[in-house]
Each structure stands twice: as C-alpha cells, then as structure tokens.
Amino acid sequence: MPEARADNILMQKVRDGDLAKMAVLFERHHRALFRYFLRLTGNRERSEDLVQDVYFRMLKYRHTYRDGSPFTAWMYQVARNAHLDSAQRHKIEAPMPEQPLDEPAGADPDPSQILARKQDLNLLRRALSALPVEKREVLVLSRFQNLKYEQIADILACDVGTVKVRVYRAIKALSQIFFELAGEKAS
C-alpha cells in the first residue's frame, strides 16, 4: 500500500479514536514539518515548538479530517494555521538560518567551483529570507517540501491556477532579489 494511502487510513483511525496511530504519523512526518517551519521561521527552537503544536492540533481537531482527503494536505493546512498564529504572537519573522540548502551529491568539483557554489547558496538563502512570508511559504511547499500544486491548492484553499501564479511570482521575486544581492556583492 503506498505510504500516502496508508497515512490517510492511519489518520482516519486516529479520527475514529485510535490515538496510538498518531505516533506512526509523527515518525513519518515530523522531520518534513520541522524543515518546513525552519525554512519559514529561521529558528530551530520555534520550529520544534511548531511541530509539537501541529501534532497537538491534529489530535484536537482530528474530527475535521475528511475521508478521502489527502493526509499531507490536511497536515500542512494545520501547520500553516499554527505558523500564522505563531507569527501573529511573535509579530516578526526571523531571518533564514545560515544552514546549507539541500545540496545535491555529485562528483568532487574543484575548489573554485565549491567557493562559487557556497557564495550562490548564501545569496539564495539571503534572497529567500528577504521574501515576504506568503511567497516564501509557497516556494517552501513547492520546491523544498516537493508538494504537488494540487496539494498546495488544498493547503492554501485556492485553485491550482492560483498556486501556479503564486509560485511563478515568488520565483520571479526571488530571482530579482537574488540578482540585486549579487549586484551588491559585485560592487
């Protein structure tokens, strides 16, 4: 049985009172949720707290999970709400962490390539942190969490076409900020 379908069944069992099944869902998804929050907030401690809050909310609001709806979309809706509530409480978004973005493995490049790549990643990290949270969120969901546009549309409660436009605009804004930062660096 594919993992996504299994997650849906597990959440149905949790909703119906078998709360022990939440442990399986936690093991499968807590790391992805942590990365999602870390990329949005830039704060490890706050991200850990948000993950815990999401699982607490999933238990509290388990009755809202609908049969046939994808578990991950529902989970990210809960996560998004937890993040928005937390952001309102904190009134600010922290800068992005100075940690490497997911780097692909490959052949050993020469030192100048390594340095150029690190500089580009640092610029990308800075550009991503400069985006408004709405644009950063859609990029994190689509590019880092690898969710499909249909899933993101469910999470954001909008049409797939709207998600495509938001991703396009976010990438365009990210590109503009990136090249502005690169220009600063060159001057």
Coordinates of N, CA and C in Angstrom, one line a residue:
M1 N 0.9 -1.2 0.0 CA 0.0 0.0 0.0 C 0.9 1.2 0.0
P2 N 0.7 2.2 -0.9 CA 1.5 3.4 -0.9 C 1.4 4.1 0.4
E3 N 2.5 4.8 0.8 CA 2.6 5.5 2.0 C 1.5 6.5 2.2
A4 N 1.2 7.3 1.1 CA 0.2 8.3 1.2 C -1.2 7.7 1.6
R5 N -1.5 6.6 0.9 CA -2.8 6.0 1.2 C -2.8 5.4 2.7
A6 N -1.7 4.9 3.1 CA -1.6 4.4 4.4 C -1.7 5.5 5.4
D7 N -1.2 6.7 5.1 CA -1.3 7.8 6.0 C -2.8 8.2 6.1
N8 N -3.5 8.2 5.0 CA -4.9 8.6 5.1 C -5.7 7.6 6.0
I9 N -5.4 6.3 5.8 CA -6.1 5.3 6.7 C -5.7 5.5 8.1
L10 N -4.4 5.8 8.4 CA -4.0 6.0 9.8 C -4.7 7.2 10.4
M11 N -4.8 8.2 9.6 CA -5.5 9.4 10.2 C -7.0 9.2 10.4
Q12 N -7.6 8.4 9.5 CA -9.0 8.0 9.8 C -9.1 7.2 11.1
K13 N -8.1 6.4 11.4 CA -8.2 5.6 12.6 C -8.0 6.6 13.8
V14 N -7.1 7.5 13.7 CA -6.9 8.5 14.7 C -8.2 9.3 15.0
R15 N -8.8 9.7 13.9 CA -10.0 10.5 14.0 C -11.1 9.7 14.7
D16 N -11.1 8.4 14.4 CA -12.1 7.5 15.0 C -11.8 7.0 16.4
G17 N -10.7 7.5 17.0 CA -10.4 7.2 18.4 C -9.2 6.4 18.6
D18 N -8.5 5.9 17.6 CA -7.3 5.1 17.8 C -6.1 6.0 17.9
L19 N -5.9 6.7 19.0 CA -4.9 7.8 19.1 C -3.5 7.3 19.0
A20 N -3.2 6.1 19.3 CA -1.9 5.5 19.2 C -1.3 5.6 17.8
K21 N -2.2 5.6 16.8 CA -1.7 5.6 15.4 C -1.1 7.0 15.1
M22 N -1.3 8.0 15.9 CA -0.7 9.3 15.7 C 0.9 9.2 15.8
A23 N 1.3 8.2 16.6 CA 2.8 8.0 16.7 C 3.4 7.6 15.4
V24 N 2.7 6.8 14.6 CA 3.3 6.4 13.3 C 3.3 7.6 12.4
L25 N 2.3 8.4 12.4 CA 2.2 9.6 11.6 C 3.3 10.6 12.0
F26 N 3.5 10.7 13.3 CA 4.6 11.6 13.8 C 6.0 11.1 13.3
E27 N 6.2 9.8 13.4 CA 7.5 9.3 12.9 C 7.7 9.6 11.4
R28 N 6.7 9.5 10.7 CA 6.8 9.6 9.2 C 7.0 11.1 8.8
H29 N 6.4 12.0 9.5 CA 6.3 13.4 9.0 C 6.9 14.5 9.9
H30 N 7.4 14.2 11.1 CA 7.9 15.3 11.9 C 9.1 16.0 11.3
R31 N 10.0 15.2 10.7 CA 11.2 15.8 10.1 C 10.8 16.8 9.0
A32 N 9.9 16.4 8.1 CA 9.5 17.3 7.0 C 8.8 18.5 7.5
L33 N 8.0 18.4 8.6 CA 7.4 19.6 9.2 C 8.4 20.5 9.8
F34 N 9.4 19.9 10.4 CA 10.4 20.7 11.1 C 11.2 21.5 10.0
R35 N 11.5 20.9 8.9 CA 12.2 21.6 7.8 C 11.3 22.7 7.2
Y36 N 10.1 22.4 7.1 CA 9.1 23.4 6.6 C 9.1 24.6 7.5
F37 N 9.0 24.4 8.8 CA 9.0 25.5 9.7 C 10.3 26.2 9.8
L38 N 11.4 25.5 9.7 CA 12.7 26.1 9.8 C 13.0 27.0 8.6
R39 N 12.5 26.6 7.5 CA 12.7 27.4 6.3 C 11.8 28.7 6.3
L40 N 10.7 28.6 7.0 CA 9.8 29.7 7.2 C 10.2 30.7 8.3
T41 N 10.7 30.1 9.4 CA 11.0 31.0 10.5 C 12.5 31.3 10.7
G42 N 13.3 30.4 10.3 CA 14.8 30.5 10.5 C 15.2 30.3 12.0
N43 N 14.3 29.7 12.8 CA 14.5 29.5 14.2 C 14.2 28.0 14.6
R44 N 15.3 27.3 15.0 CA 15.2 25.9 15.3 C 14.2 25.6 16.5
E45 N 14.4 26.4 17.5 CA 13.6 26.2 18.7 C 12.1 26.5 18.4
R46 N 11.8 27.5 17.7 CA 10.4 27.9 17.4 C 9.9 26.8 16.4
S47 N 10.7 26.3 15.5 CA 10.3 25.2 14.6 C 9.9 24.0 15.3
E48 N 10.7 23.6 16.3 CA 10.4 22.4 17.1 C 9.1 22.6 17.9
D49 N 8.9 23.8 18.4 CA 7.6 24.1 19.1 C 6.5 24.0 18.2
L50 N 6.6 24.5 17.0 CA 5.5 24.5 16.0 C 5.2 23.1 15.6
V51 N 6.2 22.2 15.4 CA 5.9 20.8 15.1 C 5.1 20.2 16.2
Q52 N 5.5 20.4 17.4 CA 4.7 19.9 18.6 C 3.2 20.4 18.6
D53 N 3.1 21.7 18.3 CA 1.8 22.4 18.2 C 1.0 21.7 17.1
V54 N 1.6 21.4 16.0 CA 0.8 20.8 14.9 C 0.3 19.5 15.3
Y55 N 1.0 18.6 15.9 CA 0.6 17.3 16.3 C -0.5 17.4 17.4
F56 N -0.3 18.4 18.3 CA -1.4 18.6 19.3 C -2.7 19.1 18.6
R57 N -2.6 20.0 17.7 CA -3.8 20.4 16.9 C -4.4 19.3 16.1
M58 N -3.6 18.5 15.5 CA -4.1 17.4 14.8 C -4.9 16.4 15.7
L59 N -4.5 16.2 16.9 CA -5.3 15.4 17.8 C -6.5 16.1 18.2
K60 N -6.4 17.4 18.5 CA -7.5 18.2 19.0 C -8.6 18.3 17.9
Y61 N -8.2 18.5 16.7 CA -9.1 18.8 15.6 C -9.2 17.6 14.7
R62 N -8.9 16.4 15.2 CA -9.0 15.2 14.3 C -10.3 14.9 13.7
H63 N -11.4 15.4 14.4 CA -12.7 15.2 13.8 C -13.0 16.0 12.5
T64 N -12.1 16.9 12.2 CA -12.2 17.7 11.0 C -11.6 17.0 9.7
Y65 N -10.9 15.9 10.0 CA -10.2 15.2 8.9 C -11.4 14.4 8.1
R66 N -11.4 14.6 6.8 CA -12.4 14.0 6.0 C -11.9 12.8 5.3
D67 N -12.7 11.8 5.2 CA -12.4 10.6 4.4 C -12.1 11.0 3.0
G68 N -11.0 10.4 2.5 CA -10.6 10.6 1.1 C -9.8 11.8 0.9
S69 N -9.7 12.7 1.8 CA -8.8 13.9 1.6 C -7.4 13.5 2.0
P70 N -6.4 14.0 1.2 CA -5.0 13.6 1.5 C -4.5 14.1 2.8
F71 N -3.9 13.1 3.6 CA -3.4 13.5 4.9 C -2.4 14.6 4.9
T72 N -1.5 14.5 3.9 CA -0.4 15.6 3.9 C -1.0 17.0 3.7
A73 N -2.0 17.1 2.8 CA -2.6 18.4 2.6 C -3.2 18.9 3.9
W74 N -3.9 18.0 4.5 CA -4.6 18.4 5.8 C -3.6 18.8 6.8
M75 N -2.5 18.0 6.9 CA -1.4 18.3 7.9 C -0.8 19.6 7.7
Y76 N -0.5 19.9 6.4 CA 0.1 21.2 6.1 C -0.9 22.4 6.3
Q77 N -2.2 22.1 6.1 CA -3.2 23.2 6.5 C -3.1 23.5 8.0
V78 N -3.0 22.4 8.8 CA -2.9 22.6 10.2 C -1.6 23.3 10.5
A79 N -0.5 22.9 9.8 CA 0.8 23.5 10.0 C 0.8 25.0 9.7
R80 N 0.2 25.3 8.6 CA 0.1 26.7 8.1 C -0.6 27.5 9.1
N81 N -1.8 27.0 9.6 CA -2.5 27.8 10.7 C -1.7 28.0 11.9
A82 N -1.0 27.0 12.3 CA -0.1 27.1 13.5 C 1.0 28.1 13.3
H83 N 1.6 28.1 12.1 CA 2.6 29.1 11.8 C 2.0 30.5 11.8
L84 N 0.8 30.7 11.2 CA 0.2 32.1 11.1 C -0.1 32.5 12.5
D85 N -0.6 31.7 13.4 CA -0.9 32.0 14.7 C 0.3 32.4 15.5
S86 N 1.4 31.6 15.3 CA 2.7 31.9 16.0 C 3.3 33.2 15.5
A87 N 3.2 33.5 14.2 CA 3.7 34.7 13.6 C 3.0 35.9 14.2
Q88 N 1.6 35.8 14.4 CA 0.9 36.9 15.0 C 1.3 37.1 16.4
R89 N 1.6 36.0 17.1 CA 2.0 36.2 18.5 C 3.4 36.8 18.6
H90 N 4.3 36.4 17.7 CA 5.7 36.9 17.7 C 5.8 38.3 16.9
K91 N 4.9 38.6 16.0 CA 4.8 39.8 15.3 C 6.0 40.0 14.3
I92 N 7.0 39.1 14.3 CA 8.1 39.2 13.3 C 8.4 37.8 12.8
E93 N 9.1 37.8 11.7 CA 9.7 36.6 11.1 C 11.2 36.7 11.3
A94 N 11.8 35.6 11.7 CA 13.2 35.6 11.9 C 13.9 35.4 10.6
P95 N 15.1 35.9 10.5 CA 15.9 35.6 9.2 C 16.1 34.2 9.0
M96 N 16.4 33.8 7.8 CA 16.6 32.4 7.4 C 17.9 31.9 8.1
P97 N 17.9 30.7 8.5 CA 19.1 30.1 9.2 C 20.3 30.1 8.2
E98 N 21.5 30.2 8.8 CA 22.7 30.0 8.0 C 23.1 28.6 7.9
Q99 N 22.2 27.8 7.3 CA 22.5 26.4 7.1 C 22.4 26.1 5.6
P100 N 23.1 25.0 5.2 CA 23.0 24.8 3.7 C 21.6 24.3 3.3
L101 N 21.2 24.8 2.1 CA 20.0 24.3 1.5 C 20.4 22.9 1.0
D102 N 19.4 22.2 0.7 CA 19.6 20.8 0.2 C 20.5 20.8 -1.0
E103 N 21.8 20.3 -0.8 CA 22.7 20.3 -1.9 C 22.8 18.9 -2.5
P104 N 22.7 18.8 -3.9 CA 22.8 17.5 -4.5 C 24.2 17.0 -4.4
A105 N 24.3 15.7 -4.3 CA 25.6 15.0 -4.2 C 26.1 14.8 -5.7
G106 N 27.4 14.9 -5.8 CA 27.9 14.7 -7.2 C 29.4 14.5 -7.1
A107 N 30.0 14.6 -8.2 CA 31.5 14.5 -8.3 C 32.1 15.6 -7.6
D108 N 33.4 15.4 -7.1 CA 34.1 16.4 -6.4 C 34.5 17.6 -7.3
P109 N 33.9 18.8 -7.2 CA 34.3 19.9 -8.0 C 35.6 20.5 -7.5
D110 N 36.2 21.3 -8.3 CA 37.5 22.0 -7.9 C 37.1 23.1 -6.9
P111 N 38.1 23.5 -6.1 CA 37.8 24.5 -5.0 C 37.2 25.8 -5.5
S112 N 37.5 26.2 -6.7 CA 36.8 27.5 -7.1 C 35.3 27.3 -7.4
Q113 N 35.0 26.1 -7.8 CA 33.5 25.7 -8.0 C 32.8 25.6 -6.7
I114 N 33.5 25.0 -5.7 CA 32.9 24.9 -4.4 C 32.7 26.3 -3.8
L115 N 33.7 27.2 -3.9 CA 33.5 28.5 -3.4 C 32.4 29.3 -4.1
A116 N 32.3 29.2 -5.4 CA 31.3 29.9 -6.1 C 29.9 29.3 -5.7
R117 N 29.8 28.0 -5.6 CA 28.5 27.4 -5.2 C 28.1 27.9 -3.8
K118 N 29.1 27.9 -2.8 CA 28.7 28.4 -1.5 C 28.3 29.8 -1.5
Q119 N 28.9 30.7 -2.3 CA 28.5 32.1 -2.5 C 27.1 32.2 -3.0
D120 N 26.8 31.4 -4.1 CA 25.5 31.4 -4.7 C 24.4 30.9 -3.7
L121 N 24.8 29.8 -2.9 CA 23.8 29.4 -1.9 C 23.6 30.4 -0.8
N122 N 24.6 31.1 -0.4 CA 24.5 32.1 0.6 C 23.6 33.2 0.0
L123 N 23.8 33.6 -1.2 CA 22.9 34.6 -1.8 C 21.5 34.2 -1.9
L124 N 21.3 32.9 -2.3 CA 20.0 32.3 -2.4 C 19.3 32.3 -1.0
R125 N 20.0 31.9 0.0 CA 19.5 31.9 1.3 C 19.0 33.3 1.8
R126 N 19.9 34.3 1.5 CA 19.6 35.7 1.8 C 18.4 36.2 1.0
A127 N 18.3 35.8 -0.2 CA 17.2 36.3 -1.1 C 15.9 35.6 -0.6
L128 N 15.9 34.3 -0.2 CA 14.7 33.6 0.3 C 14.2 34.3 1.6
S129 N 15.2 34.6 2.4 CA 14.8 35.3 3.7 C 14.2 36.7 3.5
A130 N 14.5 37.3 2.4 CA 14.0 38.7 2.1 C 12.6 38.6 1.5
L131 N 12.2 37.5 1.1 CA 10.8 37.4 0.5 C 9.8 37.5 1.6
P132 N 8.6 38.1 1.2 CA 7.5 38.1 2.2 C 7.1 36.7 2.5
V133 N 6.6 36.4 3.7 CA 6.3 35.1 4.2 C 5.4 34.3 3.2
E134 N 4.4 35.0 2.6 CA 3.5 34.3 1.7 C 4.2 33.7 0.5
K135 N 5.2 34.5 -0.1 CA 5.9 34.0 -1.2 C 6.9 32.9 -0.8
R136 N 7.5 33.1 0.4 CA 8.5 32.1 0.9 C 7.7 30.8 1.1
E137 N 6.5 30.9 1.7 CA 5.8 29.7 2.0 C 5.4 28.9 0.8
V138 N 5.0 29.5 -0.3 CA 4.6 28.8 -1.5 C 5.9 28.1 -2.1
L139 N 7.0 28.8 -2.0 CA 8.3 28.2 -2.6 C 8.7 27.0 -1.7
V140 N 8.6 27.2 -0.4 CA 9.0 26.1 0.5 C 8.1 24.9 0.3
L141 N 6.8 25.1 0.1 CA 5.9 24.0 -0.1 C 6.2 23.3 -1.5
S142 N 6.4 24.1 -2.5 CA 6.6 23.5 -3.8 C 8.0 23.0 -4.1
R143 N 9.0 23.7 -3.7 CA 10.4 23.4 -4.1 C 11.1 22.6 -3.0
F144 N 10.9 22.8 -1.7 CA 11.6 22.1 -0.7 C 10.8 21.0 -0.1
Q145 N 9.5 21.1 0.0 CA 8.7 20.0 0.5 C 8.2 19.1 -0.6
N146 N 8.4 19.6 -1.9 CA 8.1 18.8 -3.1 C 6.6 18.4 -3.1
L147 N 5.7 19.3 -2.7 CA 4.3 19.0 -2.8 C 3.8 19.4 -4.2
K148 N 2.8 18.7 -4.7 CA 2.2 19.0 -6.0 C 1.3 20.2 -5.8
Y149 N 1.1 20.9 -7.0 CA 0.3 22.1 -6.9 C -1.1 21.8 -6.4
E150 N -1.6 20.6 -6.7 CA -3.0 20.3 -6.2 C -3.0 20.2 -4.7
Q151 N -1.9 19.7 -4.1 CA -1.8 19.6 -2.6 C -1.7 21.0 -2.1
I152 N -0.9 21.8 -2.7 CA -0.7 23.2 -2.2 C -2.0 24.0 -2.3
A153 N -2.7 23.7 -3.4 CA -4.0 24.4 -3.5 C -5.0 24.0 -2.4
D154 N -5.0 22.7 -2.0 CA -5.8 22.3 -0.8 C -5.3 23.0 0.4
I155 N -4.0 23.1 0.6 CA -3.5 23.7 1.8 C -3.8 25.2 1.9
L156 N -3.7 25.9 0.8 CA -3.9 27.3 0.7 C -5.4 27.7 0.4
A157 N -6.2 26.7 0.2 CA -7.7 26.9 -0.1 C -7.9 27.8 -1.3
C158 N -7.2 27.4 -2.4 CA -7.4 28.2 -3.6 C -7.3 27.2 -4.8
D159 N -7.4 27.7 -6.0 CA -7.3 26.9 -7.2 C -5.9 26.6 -7.5
V160 N -5.7 25.5 -8.3 CA -4.4 25.1 -8.8 C -3.8 26.3 -9.6
G161 N -4.6 26.9 -10.5 CA -4.1 28.0 -11.3 C -3.6 29.1 -10.4
T162 N -4.2 29.4 -9.3 CA -3.7 30.4 -8.4 C -2.4 30.1 -7.8
V163 N -2.2 28.8 -7.5 CA -0.9 28.3 -6.9 C 0.2 28.5 -8.0
K164 N -0.1 28.1 -9.2 CA 0.9 28.3 -10.3 C 1.3 29.7 -10.4
V165 N 0.3 30.7 -10.4 CA 0.6 32.1 -10.5 C 1.5 32.5 -9.3
R166 N 1.1 32.1 -8.1 CA 1.8 32.5 -6.9 C 3.3 31.9 -6.9
V167 N 3.4 30.7 -7.4 CA 4.8 30.1 -7.5 C 5.6 30.9 -8.5
Y168 N 5.0 31.2 -9.6 CA 5.7 32.0 -10.7 C 6.1 33.4 -10.1
R169 N 5.2 34.0 -9.5 CA 5.5 35.4 -8.9 C 6.6 35.3 -7.8
A170 N 6.5 34.2 -7.0 CA 7.5 34.1 -5.9 C 8.9 33.8 -6.5
I171 N 8.9 33.0 -7.6 CA 10.2 32.7 -8.2 C 10.8 34.0 -8.9
K172 N 9.9 34.7 -9.5 CA 10.3 36.0 -10.1 C 10.8 37.0 -9.1
A173 N 10.1 37.1 -8.0 CA 10.6 38.0 -6.9 C 11.9 37.5 -6.3
L174 N 12.0 36.2 -6.1 CA 13.3 35.6 -5.6 C 14.4 35.9 -6.5
S175 N 14.2 35.7 -7.8 CA 15.2 36.0 -8.8 C 15.7 37.4 -8.8
Q176 N 14.7 38.3 -8.7 CA 15.0 39.7 -8.6 C 15.9 40.1 -7.4
I177 N 15.5 39.6 -6.3 CA 16.2 39.8 -5.0 C 17.6 39.2 -5.1
F178 N 17.7 38.0 -5.7 CA 19.0 37.3 -5.8 C 19.9 38.2 -6.6
F179 N 19.5 38.7 -7.8 CA 20.4 39.4 -8.6 C 20.7 40.8 -8.1
E180 N 19.8 41.4 -7.3 CA 20.1 42.6 -6.6 C 21.2 42.4 -5.6
L181 N 21.1 41.3 -4.8 CA 22.1 41.0 -3.8 C 23.4 40.6 -4.5
A182 N 23.4 40.0 -5.7 CA 24.6 39.6 -6.4 C 25.2 40.9 -6.9
G183 N 24.4 41.9 -7.3 CA 24.9 43.2 -7.7 C 25.6 43.9 -6.6
E184 N 25.0 43.9 -5.4 CA 25.6 44.5 -4.2 C 27.0 43.9 -4.0
K185 N 27.0 42.6 -4.1 CA 28.3 41.9 -3.8 C 29.4 42.3 -4.8
A186 N 29.0 42.5 -6.1 CA 30.0 42.8 -7.1 C 30.5 44.2 -7.0
S187 N 29.7 45.1 -6.4 CA 30.1 46.5 -6.4 C 30.9 46.8 -5.2

